[in-house]
Amino acid sequence: MNSIQTIELLMSTSDALERRLDRGLSFLRGVSYREYRLLKCVQQSPQQKMTRVELAAAVGLTPSAVTRALKPLEKLGYVTTERGIRDARQNLAVLTEGGQVLLQDTDAAVNDIVEQLPITAWSNTRRSNLVELLQAMQAPN
């Protein structure tokens, strides 16, 4: 398999994993895996609030894509928007109590889905090797 084929396989595997997670989360709580990742990033931030630019960098989206993704989550009451203290033009996504509850429910679902994947049967060494390869691919040239 050449390098291009390897990258294509990696990308299609990523897409398949995301679809699998989407199906499970959509069935359980009506959210996508991308939405889950956004909420999880906000939850894991020090004050459970992040700018859209910070969120975009954390999940690999553009700030405008984050804005579009957060709108339905805000309508559902999982996040709210807050103006920045230092810069009123800056909007912060803030996790709500409803968002916390959603993440408690969906964390278990994500874990259940992941536990069904073949990677969970791999040795720690094999997983570590994969992680090293993936991190090397993300490193700047």
PDB file of C-alpha atoms in Angstrom:
ATOM      1  CA  MET A   1       0.000   0.000   0.000  1.00  0.00           C
ATOM      2  CA  ASN A   2       1.465   3.364  -0.972  1.00  0.00           C
ATOM      3  CA  SER A   3       1.335   6.578   1.098  1.00  0.00           C
ATOM      4  CA  ILE A   4      -1.720   8.013  -0.646  1.00  0.00           C
ATOM      5  CA  GLN A   5      -3.653   4.786  -0.175  1.00  0.00           C
ATOM      6  CA  THR A   6      -2.636   4.727   3.474  1.00  0.00           C
ATOM      7  CA  ILE A   7      -3.906   8.287   3.993  1.00  0.00           C
ATOM      8  CA  GLU A   8      -7.145   7.450   2.175  1.00  0.00           C
ATOM      9  CA  LEU A   9      -7.632   4.428   4.442  1.00  0.00           C
ATOM     10  CA  LEU A  10      -6.927   6.551   7.511  1.00  0.00           C
ATOM     11  CA  MET A  11      -9.470   9.169   6.413  1.00  0.00           C
ATOM     12  CA  SER A  12     -12.165   6.622   5.558  1.00  0.00           C
ATOM     13  CA  THR A  13     -11.571   4.889   8.919  1.00  0.00           C
ATOM     14  CA  SER A  14     -11.963   8.222  10.687  1.00  0.00           C
ATOM     15  CA  ASP A  15     -15.208   8.868   8.803  1.00  0.00           C
ATOM     16  CA  ALA A  16     -16.531   5.389   9.650  1.00  0.00           C
ATOM     17  CA  LEU A  17     -15.729   5.837  13.339  1.00  0.00           C
ATOM     18  CA  GLU A  18     -17.441   9.216  13.395  1.00  0.00           C
ATOM     19  CA  ARG A  19     -20.550   7.769  11.698  1.00  0.00           C
ATOM     20  CA  ARG A  20     -20.651   4.944  14.237  1.00  0.00           C
ATOM     21  CA  LEU A  21     -20.428   7.412  17.125  1.00  0.00           C
ATOM     22  CA  ASP A  22     -22.985   9.709  15.447  1.00  0.00           C
ATOM     23  CA  ARG A  23     -25.506   6.863  15.194  1.00  0.00           C
ATOM     24  CA  GLY A  24     -25.109   5.900  18.823  1.00  0.00           C
ATOM     25  CA  LEU A  25     -25.320   9.452  20.165  1.00  0.00           C
ATOM     26  CA  SER A  26     -28.122  10.471  17.831  1.00  0.00           C
ATOM     27  CA  PHE A  27     -30.190   7.490  18.922  1.00  0.00           C
ATOM     28  CA  LEU A  28     -29.558   8.180  22.607  1.00  0.00           C
ATOM     29  CA  ARG A  29     -29.773  11.970  22.857  1.00  0.00           C
ATOM     30  CA  GLY A  30     -30.132  13.418  19.365  1.00  0.00           C
ATOM     31  CA  VAL A  31     -26.650  14.919  19.152  1.00  0.00           C
ATOM     32  CA  SER A  32     -23.814  14.241  16.753  1.00  0.00           C
ATOM     33  CA  TYR A  33     -20.338  13.213  17.736  1.00  0.00           C
ATOM     34  CA  ARG A  34     -19.076  16.631  16.569  1.00  0.00           C
ATOM     35  CA  GLU A  35     -21.541  18.331  18.913  1.00  0.00           C
ATOM     36  CA  TYR A  36     -20.482  15.999  21.709  1.00  0.00           C
ATOM     37  CA  ARG A  37     -16.825  16.913  21.101  1.00  0.00           C
ATOM     38  CA  LEU A  38     -17.629  20.627  21.257  1.00  0.00           C
ATOM     39  CA  LEU A  39     -19.505  20.232  24.541  1.00  0.00           C
ATOM     40  CA  LYS A  40     -16.749  18.010  25.936  1.00  0.00           C
ATOM     41  CA  CYS A  41     -14.110  20.640  25.128  1.00  0.00           C
ATOM     42  CA  VAL A  42     -16.113  23.314  26.915  1.00  0.00           C
ATOM     43  CA  GLN A  43     -16.608  20.994  29.897  1.00  0.00           C
ATOM     44  CA  GLN A  44     -12.894  20.288  30.126  1.00  0.00           C
ATOM     45  CA  SER A  45     -11.864  23.944  29.942  1.00  0.00           C
ATOM     46  CA  PRO A  46     -10.857  25.509  33.268  1.00  0.00           C
ATOM     47  CA  GLN A  47     -14.047  27.553  33.755  1.00  0.00           C
ATOM     48  CA  GLN A  48     -16.319  25.541  31.480  1.00  0.00           C
ATOM     49  CA  LYS A  49     -16.379  28.336  28.934  1.00  0.00           C
ATOM     50  CA  MET A  50     -14.416  28.871  25.742  1.00  0.00           C
ATOM     51  CA  THR A  51     -14.277  31.325  22.877  1.00  0.00           C
ATOM     52  CA  ARG A  52     -15.355  30.044  19.508  1.00  0.00           C
ATOM     53  CA  VAL A  53     -11.797  30.509  18.253  1.00  0.00           C
ATOM     54  CA  GLU A  54     -10.464  28.319  21.091  1.00  0.00           C
ATOM     55  CA  LEU A  55     -13.116  25.701  20.364  1.00  0.00           C
ATOM     56  CA  ALA A  56     -12.314  25.765  16.662  1.00  0.00           C
ATOM     57  CA  ALA A  57      -8.631  25.135  17.362  1.00  0.00           C
ATOM     58  CA  ALA A  58      -9.457  22.337  19.815  1.00  0.00           C
ATOM     59  CA  VAL A  59     -11.703  20.354  17.444  1.00  0.00           C
ATOM     60  CA  GLY A  60     -10.215  21.250  14.061  1.00  0.00           C
ATOM     61  CA  LEU A  61     -13.053  23.399  12.718  1.00  0.00           C
ATOM     62  CA  THR A  62     -13.257  26.992  11.589  1.00  0.00           C
ATOM     63  CA  PRO A  63     -14.717  29.541  14.015  1.00  0.00           C
ATOM     64  CA  SER A  64     -17.714  30.011  11.702  1.00  0.00           C
ATOM     65  CA  ALA A  65     -18.331  26.231  11.654  1.00  0.00           C
ATOM     66  CA  VAL A  66     -18.233  26.250  15.469  1.00  0.00           C
ATOM     67  CA  THR A  67     -20.760  29.100  15.512  1.00  0.00           C
ATOM     68  CA  ARG A  68     -23.095  27.100  13.237  1.00  0.00           C
ATOM     69  CA  ALA A  69     -22.632  23.934  15.320  1.00  0.00           C
ATOM     70  CA  LEU A  70     -23.316  25.705  18.614  1.00  0.00           C
ATOM     71  CA  LYS A  71     -26.601  27.346  17.529  1.00  0.00           C
ATOM     72  CA  PRO A  72     -28.752  24.187  17.840  1.00  0.00           C
ATOM     73  CA  LEU A  73     -26.979  23.256  21.085  1.00  0.00           C
ATOM     74  CA  GLU A  74     -27.865  26.676  22.448  1.00  0.00           C
ATOM     75  CA  LYS A  75     -31.496  26.289  21.366  1.00  0.00           C
ATOM     76  CA  LEU A  76     -31.607  22.925  23.166  1.00  0.00           C
ATOM     77  CA  GLY A  77     -30.218  24.560  26.320  1.00  0.00           C
ATOM     78  CA  TYR A  78     -26.874  22.743  26.429  1.00  0.00           C
ATOM     79  CA  VAL A  79     -24.771  25.903  26.093  1.00  0.00           C
ATOM     80  CA  THR A  80     -25.321  29.610  26.452  1.00  0.00           C
ATOM     81  CA  THR A  81     -23.429  32.533  25.005  1.00  0.00           C
ATOM     82  CA  GLU A  82     -21.693  35.058  27.187  1.00  0.00           C
ATOM     83  CA  ARG A  83     -19.878  38.252  26.185  1.00  0.00           C
ATOM     84  CA  GLY A  84     -16.171  38.371  26.937  1.00  0.00           C
ATOM     85  CA  ILE A  85     -15.167  40.478  29.925  1.00  0.00           C
ATOM     86  CA  ARG A  86     -12.102  42.007  28.261  1.00  0.00           C
ATOM     87  CA  ASP A  87     -13.567  42.225  24.775  1.00  0.00           C
ATOM     88  CA  ALA A  88     -17.325  42.640  24.313  1.00  0.00           C
ATOM     89  CA  ARG A  89     -16.971  41.469  20.694  1.00  0.00           C
ATOM     90  CA  GLN A  90     -15.783  38.099  21.943  1.00  0.00           C
ATOM     91  CA  ASN A  91     -18.458  35.474  22.573  1.00  0.00           C
ATOM     92  CA  LEU A  92     -17.905  32.620  24.965  1.00  0.00           C
ATOM     93  CA  ALA A  93     -19.680  29.280  24.823  1.00  0.00           C
ATOM     94  CA  VAL A  94     -20.702  28.341  28.369  1.00  0.00           C
ATOM     95  CA  LEU A  95     -21.811  24.849  29.351  1.00  0.00           C
ATOM     96  CA  THR A  96     -25.198  24.777  31.098  1.00  0.00           C
ATOM     97  CA  GLU A  97     -26.519  22.345  33.686  1.00  0.00           C
ATOM     98  CA  GLY A  98     -28.450  20.672  30.863  1.00  0.00           C
ATOM     99  CA  GLY A  99     -25.182  20.315  28.964  1.00  0.00           C
ATOM    100  CA  GLN A 100     -23.589  18.677  31.994  1.00  0.00           C
ATOM    101  CA  VAL A 101     -26.440  16.157  32.205  1.00  0.00           C
ATOM    102  CA  LEU A 102     -26.203  15.463  28.480  1.00  0.00           C
ATOM    103  CA  LEU A 103     -22.478  14.772  28.782  1.00  0.00           C
ATOM    104  CA  GLN A 104     -22.995  12.406  31.711  1.00  0.00           C
ATOM    105  CA  ASP A 105     -25.430  10.404  29.578  1.00  0.00           C
ATOM    106  CA  THR A 106     -23.395  10.525  26.388  1.00  0.00           C
ATOM    107  CA  ASP A 107     -20.028   9.762  28.020  1.00  0.00           C
ATOM    108  CA  ALA A 108     -21.330   6.313  28.899  1.00  0.00           C
ATOM    109  CA  ALA A 109     -22.625   5.807  25.356  1.00  0.00           C
ATOM    110  CA  VAL A 110     -19.313   6.845  23.821  1.00  0.00           C
ATOM    111  CA  ASN A 111     -17.475   4.460  26.147  1.00  0.00           C
ATOM    112  CA  ASP A 112     -19.842   1.617  25.200  1.00  0.00           C
ATOM    113  CA  ILE A 113     -19.292   2.253  21.484  1.00  0.00           C
ATOM    114  CA  VAL A 114     -15.515   2.458  21.886  1.00  0.00           C
ATOM    115  CA  GLU A 115     -15.460  -0.767  23.920  1.00  0.00           C
ATOM    116  CA  GLN A 116     -16.933  -2.571  20.898  1.00  0.00           C
ATOM    117  CA  LEU A 117     -14.024  -1.528  18.650  1.00  0.00           C
ATOM    118  CA  PRO A 118     -11.165  -3.933  17.911  1.00  0.00           C
ATOM    119  CA  ILE A 119      -8.605  -1.469  19.285  1.00  0.00           C
ATOM    120  CA  THR A 120      -9.726  -2.238  22.844  1.00  0.00           C
ATOM    121  CA  ALA A 121      -8.323  -5.767  22.458  1.00  0.00           C
ATOM    122  CA  TRP A 122      -4.926  -4.472  21.350  1.00  0.00           C
ATOM    123  CA  SER A 123      -1.932  -4.494  23.650  1.00  0.00           C
ATOM    124  CA  ASN A 124      -0.843  -1.221  25.246  1.00  0.00           C
ATOM    125  CA  THR A 125       2.290  -1.332  23.084  1.00  0.00           C
ATOM    126  CA  ARG A 126       0.315  -1.644  19.872  1.00  0.00           C
ATOM    127  CA  ARG A 127      -1.990   1.256  20.863  1.00  0.00           C
ATOM    128  CA  SER A 128       1.032   3.350  21.894  1.00  0.00           C
ATOM    129  CA  ASN A 129       2.643   2.723  18.512  1.00  0.00           C
ATOM    130  CA  LEU A 130      -0.517   3.860  16.753  1.00  0.00           C
ATOM    131  CA  VAL A 131      -0.691   6.989  18.920  1.00  0.00           C
ATOM    132  CA  GLU A 132       2.943   7.820  18.123  1.00  0.00           C
ATOM    133  CA  LEU A 133       2.286   7.471  14.389  1.00  0.00           C
ATOM    134  CA  LEU A 134      -0.834   9.632  14.533  1.00  0.00           C
ATOM    135  CA  GLN A 135       0.918  12.304  16.596  1.00  0.00           C
ATOM    136  CA  ALA A 136       3.823  12.328  14.138  1.00  0.00           C
ATOM    137  CA  MET A 137       1.354  12.952  11.316  1.00  0.00           C
ATOM    138  CA  GLN A 138      -0.032  15.974  13.188  1.00  0.00           C
ATOM    139  CA  ALA A 139       3.375  17.512  13.850  1.00  0.00           C
ATOM    140  CA  PRO A 140       4.247  20.591  11.803  1.00  0.00           C
ATOM    141  CA  ASN A 141       6.683  19.975   8.960  1.00  0.00           C
TER     142      ASN A 141
END
